[in-house]
Short mmCIF file of C-alpha atoms in Angstrom, two decimals:
data_model
loop_
_atom_site.label_atom_id
_atom_site.label_comp_id
_atom_site.label_asym_id
_atom_site.label_seq_id
_atom_site.Cartn_x
_atom_site.Cartn_y
_atom_site.Cartn_z
CA MET U 1 -0.10 0.22 0.27
CA THR U 2 1.41 3.28 -0.70
CA GLU U 3 1.36 6.20 1.54
CA SER U 4 -1.00 7.75 -0.26
CA ALA U 5 -3.75 5.09 0.13
CA GLY U 6 -2.34 4.37 4.25
CA ALA U 7 -3.09 6.96 7.20
CA GLY U 8 -6.50 7.46 6.37
CA ARG U 9 -6.39 9.32 3.38
CA ASP U 10 -8.65 8.87 0.25
CA ALA U 11 -5.94 7.34 -2.43
CA GLU U 12 -8.48 8.66 -5.38
CA SER U 13 -8.56 12.49 -3.78
CA VAL U 14 -4.50 12.47 -3.46
CA SER U 15 -3.93 11.63 -7.05
CA LYS U 16 -6.16 14.33 -7.93
CA PHE U 17 -4.81 16.41 -5.86
CA VAL U 18 -1.29 15.50 -7.11
CA GLU U 19 -2.66 15.97 -10.52
CA SER U 20 -4.46 19.05 -10.34
CA PHE U 21 -1.38 20.70 -8.82
CA ALA U 22 0.81 19.28 -10.99
CA ALA U 23 -1.50 20.56 -13.87
CA GLN U 24 -0.83 24.20 -12.59
CA LEU U 25 2.89 24.06 -12.23
CA VAL U 26 3.15 22.74 -16.06
CA GLU U 27 1.14 25.48 -16.69
CA ALA U 28 3.67 27.65 -15.35
CA GLY U 29 6.87 26.58 -17.01
CA MET U 30 7.74 23.32 -15.16
CA GLN U 31 8.21 20.11 -16.91
CA ARG U 32 5.48 17.65 -16.66
CA MET U 33 6.64 14.36 -15.28
CA ALA U 34 8.87 17.24 -12.81
CA ALA U 35 5.73 19.02 -11.61
CA ARG U 36 4.09 15.06 -10.78
CA VAL U 37 6.87 14.10 -9.00
CA PHE U 38 7.09 17.19 -7.08
CA ALA U 39 3.11 17.15 -6.62
CA ALA U 40 3.37 13.64 -5.46
CA LEU U 41 6.45 14.26 -2.76
CA LEU U 42 4.71 17.42 -1.29
CA ALA U 43 1.43 15.29 -0.86
CA SER U 44 3.15 12.73 0.92
CA ASP U 45 2.91 12.92 4.94
CA LYS U 46 7.43 12.34 5.52
CA GLY U 47 7.99 14.39 2.41
CA VAL U 48 10.24 11.28 1.20
CA LEU U 49 9.68 9.00 -1.30
CA THR U 50 11.70 6.55 -2.99
CA SER U 51 11.80 5.90 -7.14
CA ALA U 52 9.60 2.66 -6.27
CA GLU U 53 6.91 4.49 -4.69
CA LEU U 54 6.87 7.38 -6.81
CA SER U 55 6.61 4.90 -9.80
CA GLU U 56 3.73 3.07 -8.20
CA GLN U 57 1.48 6.18 -7.03
CA LEU U 58 2.37 8.12 -10.38
CA GLN U 59 2.33 4.69 -12.92
CA ILE U 60 5.62 6.23 -14.28
CA SER U 61 8.68 4.13 -15.14
CA PRO U 62 11.51 4.22 -13.11
CA ALA U 63 13.22 6.57 -15.76
CA ALA U 64 10.58 8.65 -16.15
CA VAL U 65 11.27 9.64 -12.16
CA SER U 66 15.30 9.63 -12.42
CA GLY U 67 14.80 12.50 -15.27
CA ALA U 68 12.24 14.19 -12.94
CA VAL U 69 14.12 13.77 -9.89
CA ARG U 70 17.31 15.08 -11.93
CA TYR U 71 15.30 18.67 -13.09
CA LEU U 72 14.31 19.06 -9.61
CA ALA U 73 16.96 18.77 -7.60
CA GLN U 74 18.98 21.11 -10.12
CA THR U 75 16.23 23.50 -9.51
CA HIS U 76 16.80 22.87 -5.66
CA MET U 77 12.65 21.72 -5.59
CA VAL U 78 14.02 18.29 -4.12
CA SER U 79 16.91 16.63 -2.57
CA ARG U 80 18.54 13.07 -3.18
CA GLU U 81 19.33 11.27 -0.04
CA ARG U 82 20.15 7.38 0.66
CA GLU U 83 18.20 5.03 2.70
CA PRO U 84 20.78 4.30 5.89
CA GLY U 85 21.73 0.80 5.05
CA SER U 86 20.45 0.68 1.41
CA ARG U 87 21.83 1.31 -1.62
CA ARG U 88 18.66 2.80 -3.27
CA GLU U 89 17.84 6.88 -3.16
CA ARG U 90 14.79 8.66 -1.79
CA TYR U 91 14.32 11.93 -2.86
CA ARG U 92 12.71 14.10 -0.09
CA VAL U 93 10.94 18.10 -0.45
CA HIS U 94 11.72 20.34 2.10
CA GLY U 95 9.34 22.79 3.72
CA ASP U 96 11.23 25.63 2.68
CA GLN U 97 11.54 24.17 -1.12
CA TRP U 98 9.99 27.26 -2.53
CA TYR U 99 12.17 29.35 -0.39
CA GLU U 100 15.65 27.39 -1.75
CA ALA U 101 14.14 27.68 -5.79
CA LEU U 102 13.50 31.41 -5.29
CA THR U 103 16.73 32.29 -3.63
CA ASN U 104 18.73 30.07 -6.49
CA ARG U 105 17.26 32.32 -9.08
CA GLU U 106 18.95 35.22 -8.04
CA ALA U 107 22.16 33.75 -9.27
CA VAL U 108 19.95 33.71 -12.73
CA LEU U 109 19.15 37.27 -12.36
CA LYS U 110 23.02 38.25 -11.86
CA ARG U 111 23.78 36.61 -14.66
CA TRP U 112 21.32 38.50 -17.01
CA GLU U 113 22.12 41.52 -15.06
CA ALA U 114 25.57 41.21 -16.32
CA ALA U 115 24.48 40.26 -20.07
CA LEU U 116 22.21 42.86 -20.28
CA ARG U 117 24.96 45.54 -19.18
CA GLU U 118 27.17 44.32 -22.08
CA GLY U 119 24.01 44.59 -24.58
CA VAL U 120 23.45 48.45 -23.05
CA SER U 121 27.29 48.90 -23.75
CA SER U 122 27.48 47.14 -27.08
CA LEU U 123 24.50 48.61 -28.24
CA GLY U 124 25.22 52.16 -26.94
CA PRO U 125 22.90 53.72 -23.96
CA GLU U 126 21.18 56.56 -26.21
CA THR U 127 20.13 53.81 -29.30
CA PRO U 128 16.42 52.78 -29.03
CA ALA U 129 17.70 48.96 -28.52
CA GLY U 130 20.64 50.28 -25.89
CA ARG U 131 16.90 52.11 -24.39
CA ARG U 132 15.37 49.29 -24.02
CA MET U 133 17.94 46.72 -22.94
CA ALA U 134 18.83 49.82 -20.31
CA GLU U 135 15.13 49.38 -19.33
CA THR U 136 15.27 45.55 -18.88
CA LEU U 137 17.80 46.03 -16.87
CA ALA U 138 16.72 47.99 -14.47
CA PHE U 139 13.64 46.14 -14.21
CA PHE U 140 15.76 42.91 -13.24
CA GLU U 141 17.31 44.93 -10.92
CA PHE U 142 14.80 46.31 -9.19
CA VAL U 143 12.77 42.47 -9.05
CA GLU U 144 16.17 41.72 -7.49
CA GLY U 145 16.26 44.16 -4.83
CA GLU U 146 12.57 43.63 -4.21
CA VAL U 147 12.95 39.38 -3.59
CA ALA U 148 15.54 39.91 -1.40
CA ALA U 149 13.73 42.49 0.74
CA MET U 150 10.71 39.90 0.36
CA MET U 151 12.67 36.59 1.26
CA GLU U 152 13.64 38.66 4.74
CA ARG U 153 10.45 39.29 5.53
CA TRP U 154 9.28 35.68 4.80
CA ARG U 155 12.06 34.61 7.07
CA VAL U 156 10.57 36.70 9.82
CA HIS U 157 7.08 35.85 9.09
CA ARG U 158 7.93 31.61 8.81
CA GLU U 159 9.61 31.92 12.26
CA LYS U 160 6.44 33.51 14.01
CA THR U 161 3.72 31.18 11.91
CA PHE U 162 5.53 28.03 12.01
CA GLY U 163 8.62 28.67 14.97
CA GLN U 164 12.24 27.44 13.92
CA GLY U 165 13.06 26.00 10.44
#
């Protein structure tokens, strides 16, 4: 019996939630299998499932699980860990996965900003394209500052609401 069917849960309701939430993530741009795996992990009580458990619950191949987990690990949405005393891996979603994923996007913003600065310089700040590039750069600099401030507010709010993380 999978976790979704245990602990007094209605397996069908859990499955509907997983697929519904995954569809929302796909609509927002996440890969389909990664979205399904992430939603299944998020919906599990322990936040940890093995490849076999994910394959069974989602009715997908171990290869599909592996590809999805690779993507999710690269985006810091899940982590891999070994089962104690076993060679089997299990995959964990953390309570702060959204924080981690968003924080790691800051590095991407920094790279985009550097490229945009180079673009402004190359195109010339007074040309139409250079002004457009400068406005795009200003937008990303603004977003970066707002995200940093928002993340600090979230840390304070999370601690007040949920205690030490």
